[in-house]
Amino acid sequence: QEVLQSDKPVLLDFWASWCGPCRMVSPIVDEIAEEHPEFKVCKVNVDEASTLASEFSVMSIPTLVVMKNGEIADSHIGLTSKSAIVGMLENANK
């Protein structure tokens, strides 16, 4: 509900503790959460929330999904840069 009814873009970070690239992207996602209050940031542990990961068809991690108005606006699989993630969120905010 929090994600689907959010009035601002939401970044979902699908990750797992055993995933090396996930551990590399995690501090980037944390920085974005701190520096950009205009976005909502949520981390989803795929081992603890496998049903949610299935609903988003997450097959590989890390998977980053940007939601806007309850719809998927953008997504990226794998490690990516902070600027690319912020760009995805800013594009969804237009």
Backbone atoms as SQL, in Angstrom:
CREATE TABLE atoms (id INTEGER PRIMARY KEY, chain TEXT, resi INTEGER, resn TEXT, atom TEXT, x REAL, y REAL, z REAL);
INSERT INTO atoms VALUES
  (1, 'A', 1, 'GLN', 'N', 0.834, -1.196, 0.000),
  (2, 'A', 1, 'GLN', 'CA', 0.000, 0.000, 0.000),
  (3, 'A', 1, 'GLN', 'C', 0.873, 1.251, 0.000),
  (4, 'A', 2, 'GLU', 'N', 1.907, 1.221, 0.850),
  (5, 'A', 2, 'GLU', 'CA', 2.806, 2.366, 0.973),
  (6, 'A', 2, 'GLU', 'C', 3.455, 2.708, -0.361),
  (7, 'A', 3, 'VAL', 'N', 3.798, 1.682, -1.126),
  (8, 'A', 3, 'VAL', 'CA', 4.451, 1.875, -2.420),
  (9, 'A', 3, 'VAL', 'C', 3.426, 2.241, -3.486),
  (10, 'A', 4, 'LEU', 'N', 2.348, 1.490, -3.556),
  (11, 'A', 4, 'LEU', 'CA', 1.358, 1.690, -4.615),
  (12, 'A', 4, 'LEU', 'C', 0.633, 3.025, -4.506),
  (13, 'A', 5, 'GLN', 'N', 0.481, 3.534, -3.283),
  (14, 'A', 5, 'GLN', 'CA', -0.264, 4.779, -3.091),
  (15, 'A', 5, 'GLN', 'C', 0.642, 5.979, -2.819),
  (16, 'A', 6, 'SER', 'N', 1.936, 5.819, -2.984),
  (17, 'A', 6, 'SER', 'CA', 2.873, 6.912, -2.747),
  (18, 'A', 6, 'SER', 'C', 2.661, 8.024, -3.773),
  (19, 'A', 7, 'ASP', 'N', 2.744, 9.278, -3.305),
  (20, 'A', 7, 'ASP', 'CA', 2.607, 10.409, -4.221),
  (21, 'A', 7, 'ASP', 'C', 3.945, 10.838, -4.812),
  (22, 'A', 8, 'LYS', 'N', 5.007, 10.124, -4.452),
  (23, 'A', 8, 'LYS', 'CA', 6.315, 10.409, -5.039),
  (24, 'A', 8, 'LYS', 'C', 6.928, 9.114, -5.562),
  (25, 'A', 9, 'PRO', 'N', 7.904, 9.223, -6.471),
  (26, 'A', 9, 'PRO', 'CA', 8.529, 8.004, -7.011),
  (27, 'A', 9, 'PRO', 'C', 9.136, 7.151, -5.896),
  (28, 'A', 10, 'VAL', 'N', 9.029, 5.838, -6.072),
  (29, 'A', 10, 'VAL', 'CA', 9.532, 4.888, -5.085),
  (30, 'A', 10, 'VAL', 'C', 10.599, 4.022, -5.747),
  (31, 'A', 11, 'LEU', 'N', 11.750, 3.913, -5.083),
  (32, 'A', 11, 'LEU', 'CA', 12.811, 3.017, -5.527),
  (33, 'A', 11, 'LEU', 'C', 12.747, 1.758, -4.693),
  (34, 'A', 12, 'LEU', 'N', 12.552, 0.613, -5.351),
  (35, 'A', 12, 'LEU', 'CA', 12.592, -0.688, -4.674),
  (36, 'A', 12, 'LEU', 'C', 13.920, -1.351, -5.013),
  (37, 'A', 13, 'ASP', 'N', 14.681, -1.683, -3.990),
  (38, 'A', 13, 'ASP', 'CA', 15.963, -2.359, -4.153),
  (39, 'A', 13, 'ASP', 'C', 15.779, -3.806, -3.722),
  (40, 'A', 14, 'PHE', 'N', 15.705, -4.712, -4.693),
  (41, 'A', 14, 'PHE', 'CA', 15.591, -6.147, -4.398),
  (42, 'A', 14, 'PHE', 'C', 17.005, -6.696, -4.236),
  (43, 'A', 15, 'TRP', 'N', 17.300, -7.276, -3.071),
  (44, 'A', 15, 'TRP', 'CA', 18.655, -7.685, -2.727),
  (45, 'A', 15, 'TRP', 'C', 18.644, -8.943, -1.856),
  (46, 'A', 16, 'ALA', 'N', 19.840, -9.474, -1.602),
  (47, 'A', 16, 'ALA', 'CA', 20.022, -10.575, -0.651),
  (48, 'A', 16, 'ALA', 'C', 21.398, -10.420, -0.006),
  (49, 'A', 17, 'SER', 'N', 21.523, -10.881, 1.220),
  (50, 'A', 17, 'SER', 'CA', 22.769, -10.704, 1.969),
  (51, 'A', 17, 'SER', 'C', 23.942, -11.458, 1.341),
  (52, 'A', 18, 'TRP', 'N', 23.673, -12.530, 0.617),
  (53, 'A', 18, 'TRP', 'CA', 24.731, -13.351, 0.017),
  (54, 'A', 18, 'TRP', 'C', 25.159, -12.845, -1.360),
  (55, 'A', 19, 'CYS', 'N', 24.557, -11.778, -1.838),
  (56, 'A', 19, 'CYS', 'CA', 24.803, -11.263, -3.185),
  (57, 'A', 19, 'CYS', 'C', 25.858, -10.152, -3.150),
  (58, 'A', 20, 'GLY', 'N', 27.021, -10.401, -3.749),
  (59, 'A', 20, 'GLY', 'CA', 28.103, -9.429, -3.775),
  (60, 'A', 20, 'GLY', 'C', 27.722, -8.104, -4.409),
  (61, 'A', 21, 'PRO', 'N', 27.187, -8.113, -5.641),
  (62, 'A', 21, 'PRO', 'CA', 26.776, -6.848, -6.260),
  (63, 'A', 21, 'PRO', 'C', 25.710, -6.101, -5.446),
  (64, 'A', 22, 'CYS', 'N', 24.852, -6.850, -4.747),
  (65, 'A', 22, 'CYS', 'CA', 23.835, -6.205, -3.896),
  (66, 'A', 22, 'CYS', 'C', 24.514, -5.414, -2.784),
  (67, 'A', 23, 'ARG', 'N', 25.562, -6.001, -2.198),
  (68, 'A', 23, 'ARG', 'CA', 26.287, -5.318, -1.118),
  (69, 'A', 23, 'ARG', 'C', 27.006, -4.078, -1.654),
  (70, 'A', 24, 'MET', 'N', 27.341, -4.074, -2.934),
  (71, 'A', 24, 'MET', 'CA', 27.998, -2.909, -3.535),
  (72, 'A', 24, 'MET', 'C', 26.995, -1.786, -3.829),
  (73, 'A', 25, 'VAL', 'N', 25.785, -2.142, -4.222),
  (74, 'A', 25, 'VAL', 'CA', 24.784, -1.124, -4.566),
  (75, 'A', 25, 'VAL', 'C', 24.053, -0.609, -3.310),
  (76, 'A', 26, 'SER', 'N', 24.063, -1.364, -2.243),
  (77, 'A', 26, 'SER', 'CA', 23.335, -0.988, -1.029),
  (78, 'A', 26, 'SER', 'C', 23.740, 0.373, -0.466),
  (79, 'A', 27, 'PRO', 'N', 25.047, 0.677, -0.311),
  (80, 'A', 27, 'PRO', 'CA', 25.399, 2.008, 0.210),
  (81, 'A', 27, 'PRO', 'C', 24.988, 3.138, -0.732),
  (82, 'A', 28, 'ILE', 'N', 24.955, 2.873, -2.027),
  (83, 'A', 28, 'ILE', 'CA', 24.503, 3.870, -3.004),
  (84, 'A', 28, 'ILE', 'C', 23.021, 4.174, -2.770),
  (85, 'A', 29, 'VAL', 'N', 22.234, 3.117, -2.588),
  (86, 'A', 29, 'VAL', 'CA', 20.798, 3.277, -2.336),
  (87, 'A', 29, 'VAL', 'C', 20.578, 4.031, -1.023),
  (88, 'A', 30, 'ASP', 'N', 21.395, 3.725, 0.000),
  (89, 'A', 30, 'ASP', 'CA', 21.294, 4.435, 1.281),
  (90, 'A', 30, 'ASP', 'C', 21.577, 5.924, 1.105),
  (91, 'A', 31, 'GLU', 'N', 22.601, 6.260, 0.311),
  (92, 'A', 31, 'GLU', 'CA', 22.942, 7.663, 0.054),
  (93, 'A', 31, 'GLU', 'C', 21.780, 8.383, -0.638),
  (94, 'A', 32, 'ILE', 'N', 21.182, 7.722, -1.616),
  (95, 'A', 32, 'ILE', 'CA', 20.054, 8.326, -2.336),
  (96, 'A', 32, 'ILE', 'C', 18.900, 8.591, -1.367),
  (97, 'A', 33, 'ALA', 'N', 18.636, 7.643, -0.472),
  (98, 'A', 33, 'ALA', 'CA', 17.558, 7.809, 0.508),
  (99, 'A', 33, 'ALA', 'C', 17.818, 9.027, 1.400),
  (100, 'A', 34, 'GLU', 'N', 19.075, 9.228, 1.797),
  (101, 'A', 34, 'GLU', 'CA', 19.424, 10.354, 2.660),
  (102, 'A', 34, 'GLU', 'C', 19.403, 11.690, 1.919),
  (103, 'A', 35, 'GLU', 'N', 19.898, 11.694, 0.692),
  (104, 'A', 35, 'GLU', 'CA', 20.097, 12.938, -0.049),
  (105, 'A', 35, 'GLU', 'C', 18.868, 13.398, -0.835),
  (106, 'A', 36, 'HIS', 'N', 17.903, 12.510, -1.043),
  (107, 'A', 36, 'HIS', 'CA', 16.754, 12.840, -1.900),
  (108, 'A', 36, 'HIS', 'C', 15.431, 12.524, -1.192),
  (109, 'A', 37, 'PRO', 'N', 14.994, 13.425, -0.303),
  (110, 'A', 37, 'PRO', 'CA', 13.724, 13.181, 0.403),
  (111, 'A', 37, 'PRO', 'C', 12.516, 13.227, -0.528),
  (112, 'A', 38, 'GLU', 'N', 12.723, 13.707, -1.768),
  (113, 'A', 38, 'GLU', 'CA', 11.606, 13.747, -2.725),
  (114, 'A', 38, 'GLU', 'C', 11.281, 12.363, -3.279),
  (115, 'A', 39, 'PHE', 'N', 12.105, 11.367, -2.941),
  (116, 'A', 39, 'PHE', 'CA', 11.859, 9.986, -3.361),
  (117, 'A', 39, 'PHE', 'C', 11.692, 9.099, -2.130),
  (118, 'A', 40, 'LYS', 'N', 10.915, 8.052, -2.274),
  (119, 'A', 40, 'LYS', 'CA', 10.790, 7.036, -1.228),
  (120, 'A', 40, 'LYS', 'C', 11.684, 5.872, -1.635),
  (121, 'A', 41, 'VAL', 'N', 12.451, 5.345, -0.693),
  (122, 'A', 41, 'VAL', 'CA', 13.372, 4.246, -0.980),
  (123, 'A', 41, 'VAL', 'C', 13.047, 3.073, -0.068),
  (124, 'A', 42, 'CYS', 'N', 12.874, 1.892, -0.667),
  (125, 'A', 42, 'CYS', 'CA', 12.558, 0.680, 0.091),
  (126, 'A', 42, 'CYS', 'C', 13.504, -0.437, -0.335),
  (127, 'A', 43, 'LYS', 'N', 13.995, -1.182, 0.641),
  (128, 'A', 43, 'LYS', 'CA', 14.839, -2.335, 0.343),
  (129, 'A', 43, 'LYS', 'C', 14.016, -3.595, 0.587),
  (130, 'A', 44, 'VAL', 'N', 14.113, -4.526, -0.349),
  (131, 'A', 44, 'VAL', 'CA', 13.339, -5.761, -0.265),
  (132, 'A', 44, 'VAL', 'C', 14.308, -6.943, -0.287),
  (133, 'A', 45, 'ASN', 'N', 14.434, -7.633, 0.838),
  (134, 'A', 45, 'ASN', 'CA', 15.270, -8.823, 0.911),
  (135, 'A', 45, 'ASN', 'C', 14.506, -9.968, 0.240),
  (136, 'A', 46, 'VAL', 'N', 15.025, -10.470, -0.863),
  (137, 'A', 46, 'VAL', 'CA', 14.300, -11.483, -1.632),
  (138, 'A', 46, 'VAL', 'C', 14.170, -12.805, -0.880),
  (139, 'A', 47, 'ASP', 'N', 15.067, -13.069, 0.067),
  (140, 'A', 47, 'ASP', 'CA', 14.965, -14.296, 0.863),
  (141, 'A', 47, 'ASP', 'C', 13.826, -14.208, 1.873),
  (142, 'A', 48, 'GLU', 'N', 13.535, -12.994, 2.340),
  (143, 'A', 48, 'GLU', 'CA', 12.471, -12.798, 3.325),
  (144, 'A', 48, 'GLU', 'C', 11.132, -12.435, 2.678),
  (145, 'A', 49, 'ALA', 'N', 11.181, -11.910, 1.463),
  (146, 'A', 49, 'ALA', 'CA', 9.964, -11.454, 0.782),
  (147, 'A', 49, 'ALA', 'C', 9.893, -12.060, -0.618),
  (148, 'A', 50, 'SER', 'N', 9.982, -13.376, -0.687),
  (149, 'A', 50, 'SER', 'CA', 10.019, -14.054, -1.986),
  (150, 'A', 50, 'SER', 'C', 8.727, -13.847, -2.777),
  (151, 'A', 51, 'THR', 'N', 7.608, -13.731, -2.094),
  (152, 'A', 51, 'THR', 'CA', 6.335, -13.509, -2.786),
  (153, 'A', 51, 'THR', 'C', 6.340, -12.160, -3.490),
  (154, 'A', 52, 'LEU', 'N', 6.822, -11.138, -2.799),
  (155, 'A', 52, 'LEU', 'CA', 6.892, -9.811, -3.404),
  (156, 'A', 52, 'LEU', 'C', 7.861, -9.808, -4.583),
  (157, 'A', 53, 'ALA', 'N', 8.996, -10.482, -4.416),
  (158, 'A', 53, 'ALA', 'CA', 9.966, -10.575, -5.517),
  (159, 'A', 53, 'ALA', 'C', 9.325, -11.261, -6.723),
  (160, 'A', 54, 'SER', 'N', 8.525, -12.294, -6.486),
  (161, 'A', 54, 'SER', 'CA', 7.829, -12.979, -7.575),
  (162, 'A', 54, 'SER', 'C', 6.818, -12.063, -8.254),
  (163, 'A', 55, 'GLU', 'N', 6.113, -11.260, -7.460),
  (164, 'A', 55, 'GLU', 'CA', 5.123, -10.340, -8.023),
  (165, 'A', 55, 'GLU', 'C', 5.776, -9.347, -8.980),
  (166, 'A', 56, 'PHE', 'N', 7.036, -8.995, -8.704),
  (167, 'A', 56, 'PHE', 'CA', 7.764, -8.068, -9.566),
  (168, 'A', 56, 'PHE', 'C', 8.632, -8.796, -10.588),
  (169, 'A', 57, 'SER', 'N', 8.466, -10.111, -10.690),
  (170, 'A', 57, 'SER', 'CA', 9.198, -10.949, -11.654),
  (171, 'A', 57, 'SER', 'C', 10.712, -10.780, -11.527),
  (172, 'A', 58, 'VAL', 'N', 11.194, -10.682, -10.299),
  (173, 'A', 58, 'VAL', 'CA', 12.622, -10.540, -10.059),
  (174, 'A', 58, 'VAL', 'C', 13.289, -11.894, -10.256),
  (175, 'A', 59, 'MET', 'N', 14.158, -11.972, -11.252),
  (176, 'A', 59, 'MET', 'CA', 14.868, -13.215, -11.562),
  (177, 'A', 59, 'MET', 'C', 16.344, -13.128, -11.191),
  (178, 'A', 60, 'SER', 'N', 16.884, -11.921, -11.196),
  (179, 'A', 60, 'SER', 'CA', 18.287, -11.686, -10.850),
  (180, 'A', 60, 'SER', 'C', 18.352, -10.516, -9.885),
  (181, 'A', 61, 'ILE', 'N', 19.380, -10.533, -9.042),
  (182, 'A', 61, 'ILE', 'CA', 19.563, -9.421, -8.119),
  (183, 'A', 61, 'ILE', 'C', 20.991, -8.909, -8.234),
  (184, 'A', 62, 'PRO', 'N', 21.225, -7.657, -7.929),
  (185, 'A', 62, 'PRO', 'CA', 20.231, -6.675, -7.504),
  (186, 'A', 62, 'PRO', 'C', 19.322, -6.238, -8.661),
  (187, 'A', 63, 'THR', 'N', 18.066, -6.047, -8.330),
  (188, 'A', 63, 'THR', 'CA', 17.111, -5.458, -9.265),
  (189, 'A', 63, 'THR', 'C', 16.569, -4.191, -8.621),
  (190, 'A', 64, 'LEU', 'N', 16.637, -3.105, -9.362),
  (191, 'A', 64, 'LEU', 'CA', 16.106, -1.827, -8.903),
  (192, 'A', 64, 'LEU', 'C', 14.862, -1.511, -9.716),
  (193, 'A', 65, 'VAL', 'N', 13.763, -1.227, -9.030),
  (194, 'A', 65, 'VAL', 'CA', 12.498, -0.917, -9.692),
  (195, 'A', 65, 'VAL', 'C', 12.034, 0.455, -9.221),
  (196, 'A', 66, 'VAL', 'N', 11.686, 1.313, -10.161),
  (197, 'A', 66, 'VAL', 'CA', 11.123, 2.624, -9.837),
  (198, 'A', 66, 'VAL', 'C', 9.623, 2.562, -10.094),
  (199, 'A', 67, 'MET', 'N', 8.862, 2.895, -9.059),
  (200, 'A', 67, 'MET', 'CA', 7.402, 2.911, -9.142),
  (201, 'A', 67, 'MET', 'C', 6.914, 4.353, -9.127),
  (202, 'A', 68, 'LYS', 'N', 5.907, 4.638, -9.940),
  (203, 'A', 68, 'LYS', 'CA', 5.269, 5.961, -9.937),
  (204, 'A', 68, 'LYS', 'C', 3.778, 5.735, -10.149),
  (205, 'A', 69, 'ASN', 'N', 2.974, 6.289, -9.260),
  (206, 'A', 69, 'ASN', 'CA', 1.510, 6.148, -9.325),
  (207, 'A', 69, 'ASN', 'C', 1.084, 4.683, -9.391),
  (208, 'A', 70, 'GLY', 'N', 1.766, 3.815, -8.635),
  (209, 'A', 70, 'GLY', 'CA', 1.400, 2.409, -8.565),
  (210, 'A', 70, 'GLY', 'C', 1.827, 1.574, -9.754),
  (211, 'A', 71, 'GLU', 'N', 2.561, 2.179, -10.690),
  (212, 'A', 71, 'GLU', 'CA', 3.008, 1.476, -11.895),
  (213, 'A', 71, 'GLU', 'C', 4.535, 1.433, -11.934),
  (214, 'A', 72, 'ILE', 'N', 5.077, 0.417, -12.610),
  (215, 'A', 72, 'ILE', 'CA', 6.527, 0.358, -12.806),
  (216, 'A', 72, 'ILE', 'C', 6.902, 1.384, -13.867),
  (217, 'A', 73, 'ALA', 'N', 7.735, 2.359, -13.468),
  (218, 'A', 73, 'ALA', 'CA', 8.166, 3.409, -14.389),
  (219, 'A', 73, 'ALA', 'C', 9.489, 3.052, -15.051),
  (220, 'A', 74, 'ASP', 'N', 10.335, 2.302, -14.323),
  (221, 'A', 74, 'ASP', 'CA', 11.655, 1.943, -14.846),
  (222, 'A', 74, 'ASP', 'C', 12.216, 0.819, -13.987),
  (223, 'A', 75, 'SER', 'N', 13.196, 0.119, -14.525),
  (224, 'A', 75, 'SER', 'CA', 13.867, -0.917, -13.739),
  (225, 'A', 75, 'SER', 'C', 15.261, -1.157, -14.304),
  (226, 'A', 76, 'HIS', 'N', 16.113, -1.711, -13.461),
  (227, 'A', 76, 'HIS', 'CA', 17.478, -2.035, -13.870),
  (228, 'A', 76, 'HIS', 'C', 17.914, -3.275, -13.112),
  (229, 'A', 77, 'ILE', 'N', 18.559, -4.192, -13.819),
  (230, 'A', 77, 'ILE', 'CA', 19.093, -5.403, -13.199),
  (231, 'A', 77, 'ILE', 'C', 20.608, -5.294, -13.167),
  (232, 'A', 78, 'GLY', 'N', 21.190, -5.555, -12.004),
  (233, 'A', 78, 'GLY', 'CA', 22.642, -5.540, -11.870),
  (234, 'A', 78, 'GLY', 'C', 23.150, -4.252, -11.256),
  (235, 'A', 79, 'LEU', 'N', 24.456, -4.211, -11.081),
  (236, 'A', 79, 'LEU', 'CA', 25.117, -3.061, -10.485),
  (237, 'A', 79, 'LEU', 'C', 25.055, -1.873, -11.435),
  (238, 'A', 80, 'THR', 'N', 24.790, -0.697, -10.891),
  (239, 'A', 80, 'THR', 'CA', 24.749, 0.521, -11.694),
  (240, 'A', 80, 'THR', 'C', 25.207, 1.698, -10.851),
  (241, 'A', 81, 'SER', 'N', 25.395, 2.827, -11.471),
  (242, 'A', 81, 'SER', 'CA', 25.928, 3.989, -10.779),
  (243, 'A', 81, 'SER', 'C', 24.835, 4.764, -10.043),
  (244, 'A', 82, 'LYS', 'N', 25.271, 5.557, -9.088),
  (245, 'A', 82, 'LYS', 'CA', 24.359, 6.417, -8.348),
  (246, 'A', 82, 'LYS', 'C', 23.650, 7.381, -9.294),
  (247, 'A', 83, 'SER', 'N', 24.403, 7.967, -10.232),
  (248, 'A', 83, 'SER', 'CA', 23.795, 8.936, -11.156),
  (249, 'A', 83, 'SER', 'C', 22.727, 8.279, -12.035),
  (250, 'A', 84, 'ALA', 'N', 22.959, 7.036, -12.415),
  (251, 'A', 84, 'ALA', 'CA', 21.964, 6.326, -13.234),
  (252, 'A', 84, 'ALA', 'C', 20.691, 6.060, -12.433),
  (253, 'A', 85, 'ILE', 'N', 20.842, 5.698, -11.163),
  (254, 'A', 85, 'ILE', 'CA', 19.675, 5.422, -10.310),
  (255, 'A', 85, 'ILE', 'C', 18.891, 6.722, -10.073),
  (256, 'A', 86, 'VAL', 'N', 19.606, 7.801, -9.740),
  (257, 'A', 86, 'VAL', 'CA', 18.941, 9.093, -9.532),
  (258, 'A', 86, 'VAL', 'C', 18.248, 9.525, -10.814),
  (259, 'A', 87, 'GLY', 'N', 18.877, 9.283, -11.968),
  (260, 'A', 87, 'GLY', 'CA', 18.282, 9.611, -13.256),
  (261, 'A', 87, 'GLY', 'C', 16.976, 8.869, -13.484),
  (262, 'A', 88, 'MET', 'N', 16.939, 7.595, -13.124),
  (263, 'A', 88, 'MET', 'CA', 15.707, 6.812, -13.259),
  (264, 'A', 88, 'MET', 'C', 14.589, 7.452, -12.418),
  (265, 'A', 89, 'LEU', 'N', 14.925, 7.851, -11.180),
  (266, 'A', 89, 'LEU', 'CA', 13.937, 8.452, -10.287),
  (267, 'A', 89, 'LEU', 'C', 13.483, 9.820, -10.800),
  (268, 'A', 90, 'GLU', 'N', 14.429, 10.613, -11.276),
  (269, 'A', 90, 'GLU', 'CA', 14.080, 11.943, -11.780),
  (270, 'A', 90, 'GLU', 'C', 13.201, 11.843, -13.024),
  (271, 'A', 91, 'ASN', 'N', 13.483, 10.873, -13.893),
  (272, 'A', 91, 'ASN', 'CA', 12.646, 10.684, -15.090),
  (273, 'A', 91, 'ASN', 'C', 11.225, 10.315, -14.704),
  (274, 'A', 92, 'ALA', 'N', 11.088, 9.505, -13.653),
  (275, 'A', 92, 'ALA', 'CA', 9.746, 9.099, -13.197),
  (276, 'A', 92, 'ALA', 'C', 9.009, 10.267, -12.567),
  (277, 'A', 93, 'ASN', 'N', 9.762, 11.245, -12.100),
  (278, 'A', 93, 'ASN', 'CA', 9.169, 12.385, -11.384),
  (279, 'A', 93, 'ASN', 'C', 8.697, 13.485, -12.333),
  (280, 'A', 94, 'LYS', 'N', 8.957, 13.342, -13.620),
  (281, 'A', 94, 'LYS', 'CA', 8.566, 14.376, -14.595),
  (282, 'A', 94, 'LYS', 'C', 7.106, 14.278, -14.965);
